[in-house]
mmCIF file of C-alpha atoms and ligand atoms in Angstrom:
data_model
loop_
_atom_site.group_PDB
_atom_site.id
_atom_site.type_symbol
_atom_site.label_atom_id
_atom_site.label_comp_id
_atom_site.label_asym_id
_atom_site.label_seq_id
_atom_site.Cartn_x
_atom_site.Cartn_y
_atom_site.Cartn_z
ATOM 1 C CA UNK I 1 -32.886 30.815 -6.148
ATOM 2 C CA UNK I 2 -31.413 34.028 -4.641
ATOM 3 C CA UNK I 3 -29.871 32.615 -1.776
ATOM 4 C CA UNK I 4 -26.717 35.338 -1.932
ATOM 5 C CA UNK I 5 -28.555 38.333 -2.871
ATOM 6 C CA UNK I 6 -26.779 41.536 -1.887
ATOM 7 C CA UNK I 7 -23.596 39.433 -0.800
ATOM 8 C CA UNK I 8 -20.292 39.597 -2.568
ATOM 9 C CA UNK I 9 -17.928 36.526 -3.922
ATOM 10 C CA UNK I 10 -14.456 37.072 -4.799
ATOM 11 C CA UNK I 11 -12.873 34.149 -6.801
ATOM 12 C CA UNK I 12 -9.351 33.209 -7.826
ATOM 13 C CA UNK I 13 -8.895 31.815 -11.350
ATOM 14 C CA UNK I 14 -12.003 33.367 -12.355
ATOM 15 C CA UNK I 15 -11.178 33.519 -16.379
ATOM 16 C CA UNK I 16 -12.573 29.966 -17.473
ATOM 17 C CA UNK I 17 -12.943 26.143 -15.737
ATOM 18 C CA UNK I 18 -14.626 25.782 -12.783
ATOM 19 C CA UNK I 19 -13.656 29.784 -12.122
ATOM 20 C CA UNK I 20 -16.078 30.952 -14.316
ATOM 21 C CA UNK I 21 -19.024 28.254 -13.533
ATOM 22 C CA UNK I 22 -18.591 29.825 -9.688
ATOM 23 C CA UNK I 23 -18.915 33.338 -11.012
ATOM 24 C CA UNK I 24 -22.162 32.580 -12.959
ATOM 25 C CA UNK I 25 -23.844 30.715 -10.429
ATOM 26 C CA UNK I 26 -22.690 32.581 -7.648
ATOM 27 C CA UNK I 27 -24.641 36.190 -9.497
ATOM 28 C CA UNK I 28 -27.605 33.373 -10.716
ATOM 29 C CA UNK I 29 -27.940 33.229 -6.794
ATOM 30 C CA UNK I 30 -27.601 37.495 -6.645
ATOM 31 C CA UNK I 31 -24.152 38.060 -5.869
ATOM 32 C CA UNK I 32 -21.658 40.440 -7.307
ATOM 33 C CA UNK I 33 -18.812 39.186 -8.069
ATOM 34 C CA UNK I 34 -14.769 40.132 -8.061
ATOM 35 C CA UNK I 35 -13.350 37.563 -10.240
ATOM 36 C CA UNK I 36 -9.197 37.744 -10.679
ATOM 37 C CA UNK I 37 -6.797 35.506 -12.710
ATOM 38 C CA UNK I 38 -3.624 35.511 -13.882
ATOM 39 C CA UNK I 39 -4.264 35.010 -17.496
ATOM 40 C CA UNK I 40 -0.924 33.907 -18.400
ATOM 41 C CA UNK I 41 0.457 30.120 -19.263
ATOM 42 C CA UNK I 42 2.904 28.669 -16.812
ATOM 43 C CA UNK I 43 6.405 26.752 -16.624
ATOM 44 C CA UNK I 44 5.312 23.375 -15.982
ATOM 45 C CA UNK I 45 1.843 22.376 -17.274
ATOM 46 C CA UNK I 46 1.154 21.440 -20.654
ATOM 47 C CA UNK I 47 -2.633 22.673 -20.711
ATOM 48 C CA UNK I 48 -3.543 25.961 -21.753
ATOM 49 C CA UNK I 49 -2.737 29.395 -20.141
ATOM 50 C CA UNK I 50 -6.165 31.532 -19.599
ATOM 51 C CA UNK I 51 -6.441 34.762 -21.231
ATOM 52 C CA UNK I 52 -7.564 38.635 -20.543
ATOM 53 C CA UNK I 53 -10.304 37.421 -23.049
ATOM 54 C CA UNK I 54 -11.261 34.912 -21.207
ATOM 55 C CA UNK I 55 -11.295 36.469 -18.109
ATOM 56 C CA UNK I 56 -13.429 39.812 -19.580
ATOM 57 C CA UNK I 57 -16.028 36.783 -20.971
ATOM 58 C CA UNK I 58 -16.213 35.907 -17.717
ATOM 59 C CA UNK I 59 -17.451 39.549 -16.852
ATOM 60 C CA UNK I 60 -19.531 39.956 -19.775
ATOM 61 C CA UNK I 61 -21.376 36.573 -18.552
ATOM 62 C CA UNK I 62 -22.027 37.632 -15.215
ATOM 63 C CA UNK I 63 -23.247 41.327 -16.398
ATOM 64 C CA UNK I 64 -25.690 39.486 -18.907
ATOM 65 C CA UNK I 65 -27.033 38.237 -15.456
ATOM 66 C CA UNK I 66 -27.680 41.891 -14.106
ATOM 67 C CA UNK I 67 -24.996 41.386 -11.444
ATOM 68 C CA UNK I 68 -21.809 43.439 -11.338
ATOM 69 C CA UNK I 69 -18.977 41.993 -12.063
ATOM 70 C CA UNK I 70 -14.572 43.687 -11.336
ATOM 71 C CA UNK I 71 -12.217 41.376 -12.706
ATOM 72 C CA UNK I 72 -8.321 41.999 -12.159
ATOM 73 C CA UNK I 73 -5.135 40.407 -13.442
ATOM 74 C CA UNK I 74 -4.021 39.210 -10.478
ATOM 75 C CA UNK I 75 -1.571 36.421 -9.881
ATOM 76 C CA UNK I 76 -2.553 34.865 -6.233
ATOM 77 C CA UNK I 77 0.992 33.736 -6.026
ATOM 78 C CA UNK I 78 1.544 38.082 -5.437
ATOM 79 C CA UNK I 79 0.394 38.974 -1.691
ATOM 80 C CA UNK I 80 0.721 42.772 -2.434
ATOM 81 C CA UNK I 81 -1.417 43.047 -5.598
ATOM 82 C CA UNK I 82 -3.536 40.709 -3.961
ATOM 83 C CA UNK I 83 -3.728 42.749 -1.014
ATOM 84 C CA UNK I 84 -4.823 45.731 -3.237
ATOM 85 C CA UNK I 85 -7.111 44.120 -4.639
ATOM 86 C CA UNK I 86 -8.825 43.333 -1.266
ATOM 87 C CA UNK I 87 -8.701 46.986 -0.049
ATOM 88 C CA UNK I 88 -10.368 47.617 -3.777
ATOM 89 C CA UNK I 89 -13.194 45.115 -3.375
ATOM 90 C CA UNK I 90 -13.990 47.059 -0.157
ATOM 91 C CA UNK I 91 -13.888 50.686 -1.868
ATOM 92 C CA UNK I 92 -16.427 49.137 -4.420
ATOM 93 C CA UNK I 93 -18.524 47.095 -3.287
ATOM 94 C CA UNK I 94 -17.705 47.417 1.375
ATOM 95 C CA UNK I 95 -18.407 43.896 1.753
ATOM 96 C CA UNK I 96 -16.723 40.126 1.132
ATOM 97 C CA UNK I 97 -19.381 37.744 1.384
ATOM 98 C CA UNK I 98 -17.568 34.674 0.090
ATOM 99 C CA UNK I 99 -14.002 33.951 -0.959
ATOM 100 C CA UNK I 100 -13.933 31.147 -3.277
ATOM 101 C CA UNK I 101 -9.727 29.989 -4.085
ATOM 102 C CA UNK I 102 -9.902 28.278 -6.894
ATOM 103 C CA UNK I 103 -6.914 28.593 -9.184
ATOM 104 C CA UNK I 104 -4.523 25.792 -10.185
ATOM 105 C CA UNK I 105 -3.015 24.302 -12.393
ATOM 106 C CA UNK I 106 -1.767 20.488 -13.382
ATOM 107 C CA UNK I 107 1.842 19.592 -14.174
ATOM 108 C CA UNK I 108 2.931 16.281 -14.417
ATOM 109 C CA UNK I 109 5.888 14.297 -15.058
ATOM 110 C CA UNK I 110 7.187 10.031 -15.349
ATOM 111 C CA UNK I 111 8.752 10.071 -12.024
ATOM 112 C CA UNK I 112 8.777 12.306 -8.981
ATOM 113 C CA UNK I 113 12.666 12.113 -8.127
ATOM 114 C CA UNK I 114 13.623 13.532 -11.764
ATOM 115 C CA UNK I 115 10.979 16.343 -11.494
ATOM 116 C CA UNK I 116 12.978 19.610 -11.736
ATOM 117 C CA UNK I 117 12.933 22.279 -8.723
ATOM 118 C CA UNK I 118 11.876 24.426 -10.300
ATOM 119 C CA UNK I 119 8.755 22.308 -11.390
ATOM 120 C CA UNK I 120 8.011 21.103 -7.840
ATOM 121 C CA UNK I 121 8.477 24.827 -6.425
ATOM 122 C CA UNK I 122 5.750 26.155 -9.307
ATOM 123 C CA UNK I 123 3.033 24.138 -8.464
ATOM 124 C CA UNK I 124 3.532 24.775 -4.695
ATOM 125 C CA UNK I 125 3.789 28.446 -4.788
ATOM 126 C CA UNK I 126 0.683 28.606 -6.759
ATOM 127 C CA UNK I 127 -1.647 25.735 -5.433
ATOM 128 C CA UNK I 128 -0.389 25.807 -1.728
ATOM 129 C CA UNK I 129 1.351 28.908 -0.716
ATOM 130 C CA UNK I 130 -1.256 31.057 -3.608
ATOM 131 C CA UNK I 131 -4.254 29.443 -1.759
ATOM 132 C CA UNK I 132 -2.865 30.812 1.765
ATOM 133 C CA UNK I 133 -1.908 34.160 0.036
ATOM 134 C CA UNK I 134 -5.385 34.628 -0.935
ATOM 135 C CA UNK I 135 -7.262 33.944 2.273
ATOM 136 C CA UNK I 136 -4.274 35.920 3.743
ATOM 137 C CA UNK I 137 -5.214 39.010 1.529
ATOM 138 C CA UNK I 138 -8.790 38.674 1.951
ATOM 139 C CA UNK I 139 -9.671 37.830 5.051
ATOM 140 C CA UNK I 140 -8.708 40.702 7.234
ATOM 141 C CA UNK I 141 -11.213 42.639 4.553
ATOM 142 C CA UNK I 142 -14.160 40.062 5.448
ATOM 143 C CA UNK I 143 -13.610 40.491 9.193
ATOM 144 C CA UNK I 144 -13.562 44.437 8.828
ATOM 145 C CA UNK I 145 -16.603 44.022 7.325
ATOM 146 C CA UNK I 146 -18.224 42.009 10.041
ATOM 147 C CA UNK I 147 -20.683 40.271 8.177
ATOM 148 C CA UNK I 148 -19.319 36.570 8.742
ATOM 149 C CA UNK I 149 -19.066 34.902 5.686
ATOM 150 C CA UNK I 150 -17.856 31.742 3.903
ATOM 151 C CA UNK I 151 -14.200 30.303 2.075
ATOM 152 C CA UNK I 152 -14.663 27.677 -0.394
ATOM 153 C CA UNK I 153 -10.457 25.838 -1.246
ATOM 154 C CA UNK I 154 -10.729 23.811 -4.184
ATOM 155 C CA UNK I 155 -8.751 20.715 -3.411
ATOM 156 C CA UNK I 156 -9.237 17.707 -5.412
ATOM 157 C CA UNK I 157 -9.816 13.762 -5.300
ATOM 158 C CA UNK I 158 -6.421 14.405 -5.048
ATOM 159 C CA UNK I 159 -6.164 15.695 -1.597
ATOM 160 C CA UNK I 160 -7.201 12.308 -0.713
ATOM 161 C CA UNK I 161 -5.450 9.997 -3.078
ATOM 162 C CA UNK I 162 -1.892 9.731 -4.480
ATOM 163 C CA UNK I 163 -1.934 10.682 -8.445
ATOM 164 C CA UNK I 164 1.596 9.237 -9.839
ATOM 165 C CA UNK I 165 3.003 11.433 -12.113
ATOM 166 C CA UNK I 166 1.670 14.492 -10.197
ATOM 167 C CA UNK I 167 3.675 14.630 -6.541
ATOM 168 C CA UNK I 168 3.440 18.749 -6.518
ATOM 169 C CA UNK I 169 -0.075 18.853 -6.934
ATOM 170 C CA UNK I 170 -0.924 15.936 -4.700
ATOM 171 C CA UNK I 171 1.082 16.904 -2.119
ATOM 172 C CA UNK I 172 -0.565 21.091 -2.602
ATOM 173 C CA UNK I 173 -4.241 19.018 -2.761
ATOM 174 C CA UNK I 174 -3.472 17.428 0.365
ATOM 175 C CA UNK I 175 -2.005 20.814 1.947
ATOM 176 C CA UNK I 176 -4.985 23.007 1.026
ATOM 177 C CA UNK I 177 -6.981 20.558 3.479
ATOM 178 C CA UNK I 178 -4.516 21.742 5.930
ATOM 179 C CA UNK I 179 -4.759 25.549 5.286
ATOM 180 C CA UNK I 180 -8.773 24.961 5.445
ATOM 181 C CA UNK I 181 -9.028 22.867 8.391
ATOM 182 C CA UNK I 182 -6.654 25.731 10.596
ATOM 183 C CA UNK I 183 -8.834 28.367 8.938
ATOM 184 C CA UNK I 184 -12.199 26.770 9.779
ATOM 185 C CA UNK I 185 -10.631 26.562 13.532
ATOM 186 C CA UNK I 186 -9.752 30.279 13.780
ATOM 187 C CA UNK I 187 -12.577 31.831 11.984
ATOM 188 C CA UNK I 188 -15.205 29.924 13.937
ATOM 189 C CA UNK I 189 -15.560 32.335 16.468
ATOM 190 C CA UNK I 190 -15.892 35.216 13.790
ATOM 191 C CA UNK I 191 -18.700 33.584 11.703
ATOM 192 C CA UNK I 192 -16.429 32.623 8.722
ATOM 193 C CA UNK I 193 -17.329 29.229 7.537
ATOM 194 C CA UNK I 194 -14.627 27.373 6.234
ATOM 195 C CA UNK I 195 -14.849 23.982 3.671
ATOM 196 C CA UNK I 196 -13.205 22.518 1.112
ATOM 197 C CA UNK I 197 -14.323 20.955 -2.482
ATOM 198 C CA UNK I 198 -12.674 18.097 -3.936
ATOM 199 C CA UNK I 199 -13.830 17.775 -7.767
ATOM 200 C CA UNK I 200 -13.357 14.429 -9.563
ATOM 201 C CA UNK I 201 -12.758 14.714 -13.329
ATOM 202 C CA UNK I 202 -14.058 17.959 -14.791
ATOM 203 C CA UNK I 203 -14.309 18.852 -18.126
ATOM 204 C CA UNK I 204 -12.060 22.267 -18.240
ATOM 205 C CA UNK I 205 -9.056 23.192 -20.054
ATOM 206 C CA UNK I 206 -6.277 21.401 -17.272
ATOM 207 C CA UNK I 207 -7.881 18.460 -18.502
ATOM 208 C CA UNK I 208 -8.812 18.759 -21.786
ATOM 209 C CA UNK I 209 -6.058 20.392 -23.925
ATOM 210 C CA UNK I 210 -2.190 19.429 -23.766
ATOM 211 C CA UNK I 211 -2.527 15.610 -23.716
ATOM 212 C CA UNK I 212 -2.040 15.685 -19.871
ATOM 213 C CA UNK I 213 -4.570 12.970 -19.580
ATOM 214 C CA UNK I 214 -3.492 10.810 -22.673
ATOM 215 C CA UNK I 215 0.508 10.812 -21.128
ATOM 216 C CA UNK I 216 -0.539 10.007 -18.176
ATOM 217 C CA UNK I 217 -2.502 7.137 -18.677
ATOM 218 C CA UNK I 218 1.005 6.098 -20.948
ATOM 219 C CA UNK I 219 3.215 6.570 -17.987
ATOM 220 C CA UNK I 220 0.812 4.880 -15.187
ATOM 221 C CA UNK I 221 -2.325 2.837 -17.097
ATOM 222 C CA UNK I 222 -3.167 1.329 -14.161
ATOM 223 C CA UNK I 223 -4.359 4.575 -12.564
ATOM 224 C CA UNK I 224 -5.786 6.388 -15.691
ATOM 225 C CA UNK I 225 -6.615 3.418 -16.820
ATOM 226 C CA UNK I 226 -9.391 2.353 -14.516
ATOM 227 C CA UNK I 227 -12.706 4.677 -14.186
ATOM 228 C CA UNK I 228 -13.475 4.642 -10.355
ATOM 229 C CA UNK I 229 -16.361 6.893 -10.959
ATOM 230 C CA UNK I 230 -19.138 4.956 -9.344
ATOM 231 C CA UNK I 231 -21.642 6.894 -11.446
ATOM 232 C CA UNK I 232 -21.742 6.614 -15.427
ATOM 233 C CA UNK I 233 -21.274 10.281 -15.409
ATOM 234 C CA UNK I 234 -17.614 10.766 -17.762
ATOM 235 C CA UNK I 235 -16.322 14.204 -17.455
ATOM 236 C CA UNK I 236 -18.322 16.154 -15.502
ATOM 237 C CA UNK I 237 -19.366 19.679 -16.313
ATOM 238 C CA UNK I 238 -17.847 22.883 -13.724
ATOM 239 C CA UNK I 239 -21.298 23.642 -13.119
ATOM 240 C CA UNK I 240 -21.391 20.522 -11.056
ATOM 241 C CA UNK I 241 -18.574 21.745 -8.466
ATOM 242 C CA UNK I 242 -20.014 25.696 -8.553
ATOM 243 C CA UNK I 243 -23.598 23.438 -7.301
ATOM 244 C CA UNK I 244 -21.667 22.532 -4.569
ATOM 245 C CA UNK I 245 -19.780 25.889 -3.835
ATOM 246 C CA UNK I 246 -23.025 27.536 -4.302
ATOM 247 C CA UNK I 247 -24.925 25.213 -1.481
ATOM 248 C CA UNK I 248 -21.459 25.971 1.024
ATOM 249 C CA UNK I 249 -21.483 29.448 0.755
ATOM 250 C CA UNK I 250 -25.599 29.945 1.565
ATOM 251 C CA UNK I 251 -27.039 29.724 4.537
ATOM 252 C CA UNK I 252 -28.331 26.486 3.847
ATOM 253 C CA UNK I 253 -25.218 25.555 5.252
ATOM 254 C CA UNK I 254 -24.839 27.788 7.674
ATOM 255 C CA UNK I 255 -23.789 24.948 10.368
ATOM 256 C CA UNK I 256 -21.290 23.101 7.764
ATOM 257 C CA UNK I 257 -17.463 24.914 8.759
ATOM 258 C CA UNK I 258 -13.895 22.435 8.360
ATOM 259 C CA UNK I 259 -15.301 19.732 6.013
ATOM 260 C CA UNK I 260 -13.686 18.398 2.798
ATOM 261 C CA UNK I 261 -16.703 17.852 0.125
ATOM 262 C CA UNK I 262 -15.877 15.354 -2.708
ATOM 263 C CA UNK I 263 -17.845 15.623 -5.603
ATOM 264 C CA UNK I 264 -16.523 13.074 -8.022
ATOM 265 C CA UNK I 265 -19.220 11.077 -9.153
ATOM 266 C CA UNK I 266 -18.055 8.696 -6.207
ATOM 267 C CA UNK I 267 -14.465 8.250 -7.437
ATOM 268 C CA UNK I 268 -12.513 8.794 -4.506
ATOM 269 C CA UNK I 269 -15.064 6.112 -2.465
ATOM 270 C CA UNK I 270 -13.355 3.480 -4.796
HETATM 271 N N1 NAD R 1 -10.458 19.845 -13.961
HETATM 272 C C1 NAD R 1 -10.382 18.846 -13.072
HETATM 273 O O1 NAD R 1 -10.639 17.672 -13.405
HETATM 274 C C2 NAD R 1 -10.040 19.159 -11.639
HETATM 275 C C3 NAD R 1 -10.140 18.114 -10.706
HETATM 276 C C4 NAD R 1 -9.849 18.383 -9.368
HETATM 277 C C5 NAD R 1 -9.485 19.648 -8.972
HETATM 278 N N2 NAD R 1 -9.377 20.646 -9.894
HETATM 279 C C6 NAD R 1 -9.021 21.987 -9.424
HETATM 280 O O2 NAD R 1 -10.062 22.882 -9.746
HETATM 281 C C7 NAD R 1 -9.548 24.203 -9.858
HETATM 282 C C8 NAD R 1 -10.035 24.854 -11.139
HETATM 283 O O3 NAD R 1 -9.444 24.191 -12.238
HETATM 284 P P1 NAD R 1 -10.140 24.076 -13.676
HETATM 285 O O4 NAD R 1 -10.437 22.648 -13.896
HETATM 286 O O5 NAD R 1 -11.231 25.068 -13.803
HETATM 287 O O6 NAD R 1 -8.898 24.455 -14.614
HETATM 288 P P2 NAD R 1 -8.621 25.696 -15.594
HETATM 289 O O7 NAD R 1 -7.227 25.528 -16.043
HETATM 290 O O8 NAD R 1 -9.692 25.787 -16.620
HETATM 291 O O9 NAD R 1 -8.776 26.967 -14.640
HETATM 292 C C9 NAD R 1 -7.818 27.318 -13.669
HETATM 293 C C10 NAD R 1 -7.697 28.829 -13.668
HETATM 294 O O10 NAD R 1 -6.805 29.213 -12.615
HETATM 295 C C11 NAD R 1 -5.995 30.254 -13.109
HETATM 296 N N3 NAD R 1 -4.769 30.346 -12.330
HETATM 297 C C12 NAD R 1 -3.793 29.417 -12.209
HETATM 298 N N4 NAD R 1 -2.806 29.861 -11.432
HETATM 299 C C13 NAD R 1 -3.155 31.106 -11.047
HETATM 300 C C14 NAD R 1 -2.527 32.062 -10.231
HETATM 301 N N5 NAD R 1 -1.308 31.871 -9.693
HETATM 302 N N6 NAD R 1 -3.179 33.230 -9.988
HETATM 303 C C15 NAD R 1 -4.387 33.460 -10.536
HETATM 304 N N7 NAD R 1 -5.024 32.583 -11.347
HETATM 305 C C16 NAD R 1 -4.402 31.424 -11.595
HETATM 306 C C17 NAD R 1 -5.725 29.879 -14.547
HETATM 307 O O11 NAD R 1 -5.250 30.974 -15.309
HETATM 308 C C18 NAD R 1 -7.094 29.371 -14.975
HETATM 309 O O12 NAD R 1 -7.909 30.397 -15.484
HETATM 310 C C19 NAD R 1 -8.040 24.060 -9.751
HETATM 311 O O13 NAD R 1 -7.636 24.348 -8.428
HETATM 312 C C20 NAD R 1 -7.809 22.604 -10.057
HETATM 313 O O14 NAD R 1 -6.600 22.129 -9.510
HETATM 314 C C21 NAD R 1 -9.647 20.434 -11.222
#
């Protein structure tokens, strides 16, 4: 389908995950995409950092699909290079089409009273306060160039469920539902569409390197112990959640604006 020919998608955490399953199937669909990233490991989590090699694979990826493809080092918790980047997209490519913030990243620890400040304050500034910082940046570019357009937050099952072990990034999950509902409200009348996605259990690095899952399920087995997928799915592939992202930034839902999307296999319906 080319349902986003011509159109341009910007998209936070771009280098790998669910980042770079957006990017593909955003240009499979015609767009050209700005993909940024911060390609550096964090304080808090134990997963993986991303890399500048991840993030140009991204690039080369997209390319392969004829579509053009700027990618930046970029850290969405920084309003002024994020900022510069938006007056960039516009000398490039003078459009936004589609903002997708999808960065994160997953820290956990036994108990949320001995969590560190520090910790807390990390995964706030990047999943909550970065996810406003990036519409912030981006959307005065997207209104200048009058074309409408669409935001896609990445929440999580998350934003509707209490993970123990994980009160930053609940509490960010349930915030970015926040940050889109207000958006959806105030862009209405300029043709910006605004939704949310909350992914269940995707197969990316947060998940998959680290052990984050295994301690976990030590600390709290009654949570990760219990598979509340109601589909035999497992770990589901990114591609699933850029489906989804895909279908909210077309036209085919041009009348969708303010809702929270779960696609989890059925998890958080449990
Ligand atoms: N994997 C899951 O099971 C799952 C479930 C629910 C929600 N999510 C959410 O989906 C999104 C994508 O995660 P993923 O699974 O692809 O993980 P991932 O770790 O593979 O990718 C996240 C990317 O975001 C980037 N990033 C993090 N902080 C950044 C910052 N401040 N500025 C710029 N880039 C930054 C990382 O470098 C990384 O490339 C995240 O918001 C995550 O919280 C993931």
């Amino acid at each position: 389908m080319n349902r986003l020919e011509g159109k341009v998608a910007v998209i936070s955490g771009g280098a790998r995950g669910q980042g770079r399953a957006h990017a593909l199937r955003l240009a499979q669909e015609g767009a050209d995409i700005v993909a940024f990233d911060v390609c550096e490991p964090f304080r808090t989590p134990r997963h993986t950092g991303a890399t500048m090699e991840d993030l140009a694979e991204t690039a080369r990826l997209v390319e392969d699909l004829d579509r053009r493809c700027m990618i930046a080092q970029v850290d969405a918790r920084d309003l002024g290079a994020l900022t510069s980047l938006a007056e960039k997209t516009m000398a490039e490519f003078g459009r936004i089409d589609a903002l997708i913030v999808n960065h994160g990243i997953w820290a956990v620890g036994p108990n949320s009273w001995e969590l560190e400040e520090a910790d807390w304050q990390e995964s706030i500034d990047v999943m909550l306060t970065g996810a406003w910082k990036v519409t912030k940046a981006f959307i005065p570019a997207m209104l200048e160039a009058g074309n409408g357009g669409s935001i896609v937050l990445t929440s999580s099952a998350m934003g509707k469920h209490a993970q123990p072990g994980s009160i930053a990034y609940t509490a960010a999950k349930h915030g970015i539902l926040g940050v889109m509902r207000t958006l959806a409200w105030e862009l209405g009348p300029h043709s910006v569409r605004v939704n949310a996605i909350m992914p269940g259990s995707i197969n990316t690095s947060m998940t998959q390197t680290g052990g984050t899952v295994e301690q976990s399920a030590e600390w709290y087995p009654r949570f990760f112990g219990t598979d509340r997928s109601l589909l035999p799915v497992g770990w589901m592939d990114p591609m699933v959640i850029a489906n989804a992202a895909a279908f909210l930034v077309s036209d085919d839902a041009a009348f969708i604006t303010g809702a929270a999307l779960p696609v989890d296999a059925g998890w958080s319906a449990y």
